Amino acid sequence: MCGITGYIGYRDAYPIVINGLKRLEYRGYDSAGIMLYDGETMHLSKTKGKVCDLEEITNTNEKRKKGKIGIGHTRWATHGVPNDVNSHPHFSQSGNLAIVHNGIIENYDTLKKELIARGYSFKSDTDTEVLVNLIDEVKKNEGCKLGKAVQLALTQVIGAYAIAVFDKTKPNEIIVARLGSPIAIGVGKDFTEFFIASDASPFIEYTKEVIYLDEHELAIIKLDKGVKVRKINDDSLVDAKIEELQMNLEQIEKGGYDHFMLKEIHEQPKAITDTYRGRILADEGIIKMAGVDNNLEKFLTANRIIIVGCGTSWHAGLVGEYLFEHLARIPVEVEYASEFRYRDPIITPKDVVIAISQSGETADTLAAIKLAKSKGAFVFGVCNVVGSSIARETHAGAYTHAGPEIGVASTKAFTTQITVLSLIALKLGSEKGTYAKANFQNYLRRMELIPSKVEELLKIDNQIKEIAHIYKDAYNCLYLGRGFNFPVALEGALKLKEISYIHAEGYPAAEMKHGPIALIDENMPVFVIAINKGHYEKIVSNIQEIKARSGKIIAIVTQGDVEVKRIADHIIEIPETEEALSPLLTTIPLQLLSYYIAVMLNKNVDQPRNLAKAVTVE
Ligand code: M6R
């Protein structure tokens, strides 16, 4: 995790680097730092805390803001606790080099010992300070230029990195490199300026031209000369492609909402529409998805589909299991990427692996993909971030088109991932004839109605606030659902935990009697998804069981429900829809509930403690 930014050009670097860090704070926010080079001196400011704390320091002295070259960092600690000293940038012992780093150097201890034996001493506990000194040592020993020294040093490194390195003795260039962590280079007009960042959001108001470094690549960014990209391992030159950015500034700002999370919850009608736009031709009964169309045989002849992901994306994968089995009659296994990659799983070339990831950078998911590919499976990605590592690493895929998701708690990523999975499952169901043609068109039309139903649901804000107010002081909460809505129960619990720090568990409702029912008393709020489809009667019985033990029931029911209304303490009504589409609706009130509870508890909704948006470490 961590976010890195940098600038070299004709403008003042400070506002570009500091504002860039603010946009990257979703990647980590336990400390922040910046180095500005004013033509003579490298001015270093760094601190434990957020970018706004860093600004307080830089504001004390204008010198700290001077320079046309700068690099910055916002940290999510791995090696060394979050404190001022461990914050980046780090300088080499000679005082010539400065570095910012996102990733982990796994063999840092061995390298550190070797450097100590050669007379180096270290101020911080970080692996990054080891790396910058290693680069300096290689440069000194080989008598080479900075680019070569970085390259040679990186061949000694085991681990993951996205780095930006500056040398004050050669101040017209910045070297960047990547392995396992993303890095984007913004190219200014006529190569007069360059921007560096973990994603393109820090520089979208300056340039739309971007180069995304691939794995094992290093770029020498030189003023007036441009960007030269090389492979780290074999030194070969890479013909770096300049891509056009699709993002705009408005998409990454809060747009009048108090938090990104609330904005993103409210963006769901549009995000879901954007996901199926151009893919559904309801009247003709056609779903067009290039990634699936071009590999249809692989999907249709697959022995099984294995879905991998983490966190919310894993929950979307669980909904996918119900969808594929129900609509396309293909056996599905859903795996935590972190377990799958280390379990020595049985994967064959007849398996299709679907990897789901909002960021497209999750290290465990990426590793699971590489493993599946090495066993000959066909790997299909469902990602939101265009050009992300997972989007590149997979054989084919489908973007969710949700737009940037900045709040750490995933919301629109979840609903758009489910939308993509629905489309694929439905398409395969229709191709295989496991889902009747007549139902197929009906389903598509119902899917097209989902955005307006979400819109309608978003209007129940006040009712949700009242419920949030009643249960905000709970210590524990249970979330129950069955069938398609069991994963929604898991997702509801995760949302509450991660932003309000209230302990919550999601369960299939019928499992309650095998253990969790022991927890139920008058202090236990139980959120139950009890729509009028699937196993309604069964879930009504589960609700009775909770009631009999004095648990507090907050039920999500279909509009017009009578039975649950009689028993539950609170009901939240959702519009009627197909059972398979219902997770797209039932999840909305749960997102709002966790949001309002966290706000009422005064928590940092968009940047919850200990978390980061893109988990690029194992
Ligand atoms: O970017 P990804 O979808 O791969 O991220 C996976 C998880 O880290 C992510 O879904 C996480 O669980 C969310 N913060 C949950 O809201």
XYZ file of C-alpha atoms and ligand atoms in Angstrom:
634
model
C 0.000 0.000 0.000
C 1.225 3.576 0.454
C 0.847 6.261 -2.167
C 3.704 7.976 -3.972
C 3.745 11.175 -6.004
C 6.417 13.159 -7.779
C 6.977 16.045 -10.149
C 9.797 17.339 -12.300
C 9.245 20.293 -14.624
C 8.793 24.064 -14.788
C 6.015 24.549 -12.219
C 6.283 24.747 -8.439
C 6.300 21.126 -7.389
C 4.858 21.607 -3.902
C 1.130 22.059 -4.693
C 1.239 19.249 -7.229
C 2.908 16.788 -4.889
C 0.914 17.711 -1.769
C -2.471 17.698 -3.541
C -1.492 14.455 -5.188
C -0.835 12.946 -1.774
C -4.299 14.014 -0.624
C -5.816 12.107 -3.532
C -3.719 9.059 -2.716
C -4.496 9.034 0.997
C -6.935 6.196 0.401
C -3.815 4.022 -0.057
C -2.484 4.679 3.436
C -2.622 7.497 5.907
C -0.515 6.828 8.976
C 2.320 9.168 7.996
C 3.249 11.507 5.183
C 6.318 13.229 3.796
C 7.681 15.325 0.989
C 11.099 16.266 -0.426
C 11.484 19.416 -2.490
C 14.682 20.229 -4.349
C 15.250 23.970 -4.815
C 18.293 23.761 -7.085
C 20.729 23.402 -4.199
C 19.190 21.681 -1.234
C 16.793 18.801 -0.728
C 14.224 20.041 1.804
C 12.653 17.198 3.729
C 9.407 17.457 5.706
C 7.770 14.377 7.173
C 5.561 13.388 10.030
C 3.414 10.734 11.580
C -0.212 11.462 10.713
C -2.078 12.601 7.662
C -1.223 14.891 4.787
C -2.968 17.764 6.597
C -0.476 17.283 9.482
C 2.348 17.423 6.972
C 0.944 20.687 5.623
C 1.093 22.226 9.091
C 4.824 21.547 9.066
C 5.478 22.813 5.544
C 3.461 25.940 6.316
C 5.944 26.911 9.022
C 8.651 27.712 6.506
C 8.302 28.740 2.864
C 11.672 27.127 2.092
C 10.059 23.751 2.614
C 7.807 24.453 -0.368
C 10.405 25.699 -2.847
C 11.480 23.796 -5.912
C 10.439 22.525 -9.318
C 11.258 18.946 -8.376
C 9.689 16.941 -5.598
C 8.628 13.515 -4.383
C 6.029 12.677 -1.740
C 4.625 9.743 0.160
C 1.610 8.773 2.221
C 2.258 5.655 4.265
C 0.558 2.473 5.419
C 3.176 1.023 7.733
C 4.745 -2.375 7.062
C 8.313 -2.260 8.434
C 8.569 0.043 11.420
C 5.757 1.680 13.383
C 4.198 4.867 12.043
C 6.400 7.663 13.387
C 8.247 10.699 12.027
C 11.522 8.851 11.441
C 9.998 5.909 9.601
C 8.013 8.226 7.327
C 9.208 8.628 3.746
C 11.037 10.087 1.856
C 14.271 8.506 3.056
C 17.717 9.866 2.241
C 20.841 7.826 1.621
C 23.631 8.195 4.151
C 25.636 10.330 1.710
C 22.720 12.759 1.622
C 22.620 12.619 -2.179
C 19.685 10.326 -2.854
C 16.048 10.541 -1.809
C 13.496 7.787 -2.259
C 9.801 7.084 -1.801
C 8.646 3.474 -1.841
C 5.398 1.540 -1.916
C 5.830 -2.178 -1.210
C 7.944 -4.503 0.900
C 11.570 -5.534 0.527
C 11.442 -9.023 1.976
C 15.208 -9.603 2.166
C 15.853 -6.185 3.712
C 17.374 -7.667 6.837
C 20.108 -9.529 4.920
C 20.808 -6.458 2.774
C 20.891 -4.264 5.859
C 23.446 -6.480 7.581
C 25.662 -6.366 4.497
C 25.429 -2.577 4.366
C 26.142 -2.255 8.089
C 29.263 -4.383 7.532
C 30.298 -1.815 4.924
C 29.943 1.053 7.360
C 26.340 2.161 6.875
C 24.147 3.124 9.778
C 20.385 3.539 9.729
C 18.038 6.058 11.277
C 14.763 4.278 10.661
C 13.414 0.734 10.950
C 12.282 0.701 7.348
C 13.190 -1.534 4.447
C 13.128 1.593 2.278
C 16.133 3.204 3.944
C 18.000 -0.036 3.225
C 17.067 0.203 -0.444
C 18.177 3.800 -0.907
C 21.553 3.025 0.658
C 21.914 -0.079 -1.450
C 21.356 2.048 -4.569
C 23.940 4.575 -3.374
C 26.436 1.821 -2.608
C 25.978 0.245 -6.060
C 26.346 3.667 -7.695
C 29.575 4.299 -5.822
C 31.059 0.850 -6.489
C 30.078 0.608 -10.148
C 30.708 4.281 -10.909
C 27.489 4.216 -12.929
C 24.575 6.583 -13.486
C 21.578 6.600 -11.168
C 19.308 4.644 -13.548
C 21.807 1.800 -13.821
C 22.452 1.818 -10.069
C 18.737 1.519 -9.338
C 18.471 -1.306 -11.845
C 21.425 -3.238 -10.391
C 20.255 -2.706 -6.831
C 16.778 -3.973 -7.681
C 18.186 -7.211 -9.051
C 19.379 -7.917 -5.491
C 15.992 -7.240 -4.017
C 13.273 -9.786 -3.197
C 9.868 -8.298 -2.662
C 7.557 -5.704 -4.116
C 8.114 -2.084 -4.949
C 7.047 1.013 -6.749
C 9.782 3.573 -6.174
C 10.784 7.066 -7.210
C 14.435 8.010 -6.673
C 16.081 11.415 -7.000
C 19.801 12.254 -6.979
C 20.744 15.842 -6.141
C 24.053 15.471 -7.991
C 22.104 14.825 -11.207
C 18.989 16.903 -10.674
C 17.400 16.715 -14.116
C 15.953 13.236 -13.706
C 13.848 10.963 -11.532
C 14.054 7.192 -11.753
C 10.960 5.095 -11.137
C 10.547 1.321 -11.098
C 7.868 -1.221 -10.366
C 7.371 -4.780 -9.284
C 4.094 -5.706 -7.641
C 3.002 -2.136 -6.897
C 1.585 0.221 -9.502
C 3.113 3.375 -10.900
C 1.890 5.831 -13.504
C 3.872 8.556 -15.275
C 2.012 11.623 -16.537
C 3.673 13.169 -19.554
C 3.380 16.951 -19.931
C 3.311 18.895 -23.199
C 6.470 18.499 -25.301
C 8.126 16.550 -22.458
C 8.583 19.772 -20.469
C 7.213 18.259 -17.300
C 6.471 14.833 -15.814
C 4.239 13.615 -13.030
C 4.658 10.420 -11.047
C 1.996 8.727 -8.957
C 0.637 5.413 -7.720
C -2.403 6.041 -9.901
C -3.247 8.796 -12.324
C -5.584 10.757 -10.031
C -2.927 13.214 -8.744
C -2.251 14.662 -12.165
C -5.473 14.520 -14.149
C -5.846 18.308 -14.230
C -2.374 18.655 -15.780
C -2.209 15.961 -18.434
C -4.266 13.182 -19.971
C -1.206 11.383 -21.346
C -0.031 8.561 -19.171
C 2.453 5.699 -19.227
C 1.701 2.786 -16.892
C 4.853 0.891 -16.023
C 4.545 -2.872 -16.289
C 6.034 -5.409 -13.873
C 9.852 -5.509 -13.809
C 10.142 -2.158 -15.578
C 12.239 0.881 -14.776
C 11.844 4.342 -16.285
C 14.383 7.124 -16.527
C 12.416 10.349 -16.627
C 14.594 13.148 -17.916
C 13.615 16.770 -18.415
C 13.354 17.673 -22.126
C 14.427 14.152 -23.083
C 11.343 12.160 -22.209
C 10.839 8.757 -20.655
C 13.064 5.772 -21.369
C 11.711 2.446 -20.120
C 13.835 -0.679 -19.580
C 13.291 -4.180 -18.259
C 15.038 -4.470 -14.911
C 16.228 -8.044 -15.362
C 17.591 -8.137 -18.907
C 18.167 -4.431 -19.609
C 16.141 -4.546 -22.831
C 14.458 -1.320 -23.961
C 10.660 -1.232 -23.805
C 8.532 0.661 -26.265
C 6.403 2.422 -23.646
C 2.858 3.162 -24.780
C 1.367 6.567 -23.952
C -2.289 6.034 -23.096
C -5.087 8.566 -22.921
C -6.655 9.004 -19.468
C -10.417 8.486 -19.310
C -10.892 9.896 -15.772
C -11.940 13.487 -15.065
C -11.503 15.723 -12.031
C -15.168 15.749 -11.040
C -15.155 11.971 -10.681
C -12.570 12.071 -7.922
C -14.004 14.940 -5.889
C -16.678 14.726 -3.197
C -19.285 16.665 -5.199
C -21.078 18.159 -2.194
C -21.257 14.969 -0.115
C -19.685 14.857 3.350
C -17.764 11.710 2.528
C -16.654 9.764 -0.513
C -18.481 6.748 0.831
C -21.842 8.540 0.810
C -21.139 9.942 -2.644
C -20.265 6.477 -3.895
C -23.383 4.922 -2.333
C -25.442 7.539 -4.160
C -23.572 6.959 -7.403
C -24.806 3.385 -7.614
C -27.769 3.979 -9.946
C -25.405 5.526 -12.469
C -22.600 3.061 -11.806
C -24.879 0.054 -12.364
C -26.229 1.645 -15.542
C -22.682 2.294 -16.740
C -21.841 -1.339 -16.047
C -24.504 -2.767 -18.345
C -24.626 0.145 -20.791
C -23.862 -1.086 -24.298
C -23.812 -4.683 -23.083
C -27.564 -5.345 -22.926
C -29.793 -5.396 -25.990
C -32.969 -6.390 -24.171
C -35.283 -6.274 -27.176
C -33.074 -8.544 -29.220
C -32.318 -10.667 -26.151
C -28.569 -10.233 -26.534
C -25.744 -9.605 -24.074
C -22.542 -8.345 -25.658
C -19.339 -8.699 -23.673
C -16.203 -8.832 -25.781
C -14.141 -10.659 -23.145
C -16.750 -13.422 -22.924
C -17.741 -13.455 -26.611
C -14.140 -13.954 -27.686
C -13.679 -16.852 -25.263
C -17.134 -18.351 -25.278
C -15.977 -21.916 -25.883
C -13.728 -21.791 -22.825
C -16.662 -20.779 -20.638
C -19.107 -23.222 -22.204
C -16.808 -26.217 -21.957
C -15.419 -25.385 -18.516
C -15.575 -28.145 -15.924
C -16.085 -25.524 -13.281
C -15.601 -21.864 -12.532
C -13.326 -20.864 -9.679
C -13.913 -17.342 -8.395
C -11.096 -15.666 -6.429
C -11.089 -12.360 -4.587
C -10.686 -10.733 -1.175
C -13.024 -8.870 1.154
C -15.974 -7.302 -0.587
C -14.880 -8.708 -3.934
C -14.972 -12.176 -2.400
C -18.539 -11.473 -1.240
C -19.468 -10.465 -4.789
C -17.896 -13.758 -5.885
C -20.212 -15.631 -3.507
C -23.206 -13.975 -5.137
C -21.590 -15.062 -8.424
C -21.663 -18.681 -7.244
C -25.439 -18.535 -6.841
C -25.782 -16.760 -10.183
C -23.656 -19.174 -12.237
C -25.170 -22.252 -10.686
C -28.740 -20.963 -10.957
C -28.604 -19.417 -14.412
C -25.895 -21.370 -16.240
C -25.742 -24.624 -14.270
C -21.946 -24.495 -14.055
C -20.348 -25.714 -10.814
C -18.589 -22.909 -8.969
C -16.071 -22.667 -6.166
C -15.393 -19.360 -4.485
C -12.001 -18.937 -2.883
C -10.263 -16.386 -0.724
C -7.331 -15.486 -2.976
C -4.999 -15.496 0.038
C -5.843 -19.127 0.880
C -6.077 -20.359 -2.685
C -2.606 -19.180 -3.643
C -0.903 -21.112 -0.857
C -3.104 -24.200 -0.716
C -1.645 -26.057 -3.684
C -5.151 -26.179 -5.188
C -6.111 -28.563 -7.972
C -6.448 -26.441 -11.101
C -6.704 -27.827 -14.620
C -6.784 -26.291 -18.115
C -10.522 -27.066 -18.128
C -11.104 -24.587 -15.295
C -12.109 -20.993 -15.799
C -10.890 -18.711 -13.050
C -12.671 -15.411 -12.493
C -10.630 -12.925 -10.459
C -12.599 -10.069 -8.945
C -10.952 -6.876 -7.732
C -12.022 -3.261 -7.552
C -8.508 -1.861 -7.457
C -6.996 -4.501 -9.699
C -3.916 -4.324 -7.458
C -4.673 -6.706 -4.573
C -1.495 -8.717 -4.076
C -3.179 -11.969 -3.042
C -5.571 -11.908 -5.980
C -2.725 -11.153 -8.356
C -0.742 -14.092 -6.989
C -3.784 -16.394 -7.308
C -4.101 -15.352 -10.970
C -0.457 -16.119 -11.672
C -0.827 -19.520 -10.045
C -3.958 -20.359 -12.062
C -2.255 -19.275 -15.286
C 0.755 -21.418 -14.535
C -1.574 -24.447 -14.290
C -3.092 -23.692 -17.687
C -6.452 -22.300 -16.560
C -8.156 -19.529 -18.486
C -8.258 -16.463 -16.227
C -10.896 -13.768 -16.583
C -10.686 -10.485 -14.640
C -13.524 -8.384 -13.258
C -11.871 -5.097 -12.302
C -12.839 -1.498 -11.878
C -9.527 0.276 -12.358
C -8.685 0.428 -16.037
C -5.147 -0.643 -16.868
C -4.584 -2.065 -13.363
C -2.204 -4.962 -12.761
C -4.985 -7.558 -12.593
C -6.610 -6.205 -15.746
C -3.274 -6.686 -17.515
C -2.384 -10.032 -16.015
C -5.641 -11.824 -16.915
C -6.301 -13.435 -20.321
C -9.501 -11.434 -20.812
C -11.967 -9.567 -18.669
C -14.795 -7.136 -18.162
C -14.495 -3.767 -16.482
C -17.167 -2.780 -14.006
C -17.103 0.890 -15.110
C -18.053 2.046 -11.606
C -15.778 5.098 -11.782
C -13.133 5.840 -9.134
C -13.986 4.441 -5.705
C -12.083 6.431 -3.077
C -13.818 5.519 0.215
C -12.014 2.572 1.748
C -15.325 0.778 2.296
C -16.376 -0.672 -1.040
C -19.935 0.132 -2.053
C -20.459 0.716 -5.748
C -17.664 -1.746 -6.480
C -19.794 -4.506 -4.924
C -23.004 -3.772 -6.824
C -21.237 -3.309 -10.148
C -19.237 -6.526 -9.694
C -22.526 -8.355 -9.112
C -23.949 -6.699 -12.222
C -21.042 -7.956 -14.346
C -21.330 -11.465 -12.885
C -25.089 -11.456 -13.575
C -24.477 -10.532 -17.187
C -21.901 -13.267 -17.681
C -24.013 -15.914 -15.939
C -27.084 -14.936 -17.890
C -25.229 -14.937 -21.170
C -23.824 -18.394 -20.498
C -27.232 -19.598 -19.334
C -28.788 -18.456 -22.565
C -26.003 -19.939 -24.723
C -26.263 -23.269 -22.912
C -30.045 -23.219 -22.937
C -30.173 -23.630 -19.164
C -32.160 -20.432 -18.843
C -35.293 -20.146 -20.953
C -35.239 -17.504 -23.720
C -38.477 -15.911 -22.505
C -37.151 -15.565 -18.958
C -33.889 -14.222 -20.338
C -35.493 -11.125 -21.853
C -37.589 -10.599 -18.784
C -34.515 -10.761 -16.597
C -32.726 -8.190 -18.736
C -35.670 -5.803 -18.506
C -35.755 -6.249 -14.755
C -32.062 -5.554 -14.602
C -32.617 -2.313 -16.470
C -35.100 -1.296 -13.765
C -32.570 -1.794 -10.949
C -30.977 1.686 -11.118
C -34.340 3.433 -10.643
C -35.143 1.079 -7.749
C -31.807 1.874 -6.110
C -32.623 5.555 -6.617
C -35.930 5.009 -4.827
C -34.183 3.194 -1.973
C -31.682 5.980 -1.484
C -34.577 8.222 -0.453
C -35.131 6.317 2.805
C -32.182 8.107 4.357
C -34.175 9.450 7.315
C -35.591 6.076 8.278
C -32.088 4.584 8.160
C -30.729 7.420 10.308
C -33.368 6.681 12.968
C -32.398 3.006 13.067
C -28.709 3.914 13.094
C -29.310 6.183 16.054
C -30.996 3.402 18.048
C -28.252 0.788 17.426
C -25.097 2.881 17.172
C -23.940 1.912 20.674
C -24.272 -1.841 20.170
C -21.161 -3.897 20.890
C -22.101 -6.781 18.601
C -24.441 -7.247 15.667
C -25.592 -10.243 13.658
C -26.441 -10.178 9.959
C -28.501 -13.005 8.502
C -29.550 -13.906 4.989
C -30.237 -16.957 2.873
C -29.505 -17.937 -0.727
C -28.522 -14.972 -2.888
C -28.698 -12.759 0.175
C -26.378 -14.744 2.408
C -23.329 -12.970 0.870
C -25.150 -9.664 1.404
C -25.334 -10.495 5.116
C -21.555 -11.033 5.127
C -21.044 -7.784 3.268
C -23.353 -5.861 5.639
C -21.334 -7.122 8.616
C -18.028 -6.226 6.968
C -19.248 -2.689 6.217
C -20.224 -2.137 9.846
C -16.963 -3.550 11.260
C -14.599 -1.703 9.013
C -15.916 1.821 9.454
C -17.597 1.864 12.877
C -15.388 -0.754 14.626
C -18.461 -2.550 15.986
C -18.059 -6.296 16.008
C -20.428 -7.871 13.498
C -20.910 -11.354 12.045
C -22.697 -12.436 8.907
C -24.330 -15.882 8.815
C -26.621 -17.948 6.628
C -29.833 -17.585 8.636
C -30.329 -21.317 9.098
C -26.845 -21.724 10.581
C -27.879 -19.560 13.504
C -29.235 -22.515 15.419
C -25.855 -24.260 15.166
C -24.120 -21.782 17.435
C -24.719 -18.050 17.088
C -28.209 -18.289 18.583
C -26.469 -18.602 21.951
C -25.444 -14.958 21.591
C -28.966 -13.643 21.239
C -30.455 -11.582 24.014
C -32.157 -8.208 24.299
C -28.858 -6.437 23.540
C -28.223 -8.142 20.226
C -29.416 -6.327 17.095
C -30.003 -8.816 14.283
C -30.238 -7.502 10.732
C -32.177 -10.025 8.675
C -32.689 -9.998 4.932
C -36.165 -11.470 4.502
C -37.422 -10.677 1.018
C -40.493 -12.474 -0.297
C -38.532 -14.797 -2.608
C -36.603 -18.030 -2.166
C -36.910 -19.306 1.360
C -39.226 -16.698 2.790
C -41.167 -19.046 5.078
C -37.932 -20.480 6.446
C -36.506 -17.094 7.223
C -39.735 -16.038 8.928
C -39.209 -19.044 11.229
C -35.614 -17.894 11.875
C -36.947 -14.461 12.818
C -39.425 -16.074 15.221
C -36.530 -17.902 16.854
C -34.690 -14.612 17.401
C -37.831 -12.954 18.730
C -38.381 -15.793 21.173
C -34.971 -14.959 22.653
C -35.630 -11.209 22.867
C -33.210 -10.262 20.061
C -33.871 -6.963 18.301
C -34.865 -7.528 14.680
C -34.215 -5.103 11.877
C -35.619 -6.770 8.762
C -35.141 -5.927 5.128
C -38.346 -6.999 3.441
C -40.126 -6.622 0.115
C -42.542 -3.695 -0.170
C -45.968 -4.707 1.109
C -44.697 -7.470 3.412
C -47.150 -8.369 6.151
C -45.763 -11.340 8.036
C -42.301 -10.096 9.029
C -43.721 -6.653 9.743
C -45.771 -8.210 12.561
C -42.701 -9.633 14.292
C -39.768 -7.332 13.531
C -38.810 -4.287 15.601
C -38.032 -2.307 12.443
C -38.577 -3.012 8.808
C -36.882 -1.538 5.781
C -38.802 -2.087 2.563
C -37.130 -2.669 -0.756
C -38.815 -2.704 -4.174
C -39.819 -6.033 -5.698
C -37.397 -7.703 -8.109
C -36.091 -11.061 -9.304
C -34.437 -12.998 -6.451
C -31.146 -13.223 -8.349
C -31.083 -9.423 -8.692
C -32.151 -8.713 -5.126
C -28.593 -8.348 -3.680
C -28.327 -5.163 -5.743
C -31.139 -3.724 -3.619
C -30.820 -5.400 -0.223
C -27.241 -4.213 0.115
C -28.151 -0.501 -0.168
C -29.821 -0.034 3.255
C -26.981 -1.971 4.896
C -24.406 0.351 3.323
C -26.368 3.394 4.518
C -26.781 1.946 8.011
C -23.079 1.354 8.490
C -22.343 4.792 7.042
C -24.678 6.633 9.426
C -23.603 4.603 12.460
C -19.950 5.455 11.730
C -20.808 9.146 11.255
C -22.782 9.199 14.522
C -19.840 7.564 16.298
C -17.575 10.220 14.850
C -15.368 7.753 13.020
C -13.245 8.525 10.006
C -15.580 7.022 7.436
C -13.403 7.291 4.344
C -10.152 6.351 6.034
C -10.888 3.820 8.772
C -8.014 2.895 11.040
C -5.523 0.224 9.966
C -7.050 -0.124 6.503
C -6.113 1.007 3.028
C -7.965 0.971 -0.232
C -5.523 -1.067 -2.275
C -3.929 -3.953 -0.399
C -0.739 -4.505 -2.345
C 0.966 -6.462 0.433
C 0.359 -10.104 1.322
O -9.483 -3.902 -4.687
P -10.045 -5.226 -4.256
O -11.475 -5.379 -4.639
O -9.235 -6.381 -4.728
O -9.971 -5.194 -2.687
C -10.296 -6.315 -1.926
C -10.549 -5.944 -0.484
O -9.399 -5.418 0.088
C -11.683 -4.925 -0.347
O -12.856 -5.390 -0.943
C -11.963 -4.610 1.134
O -12.478 -5.722 1.775
C -12.920 -3.413 1.234
N -12.318 -2.368 1.983
C -14.180 -3.708 1.911
O -15.003 -2.602 1.977
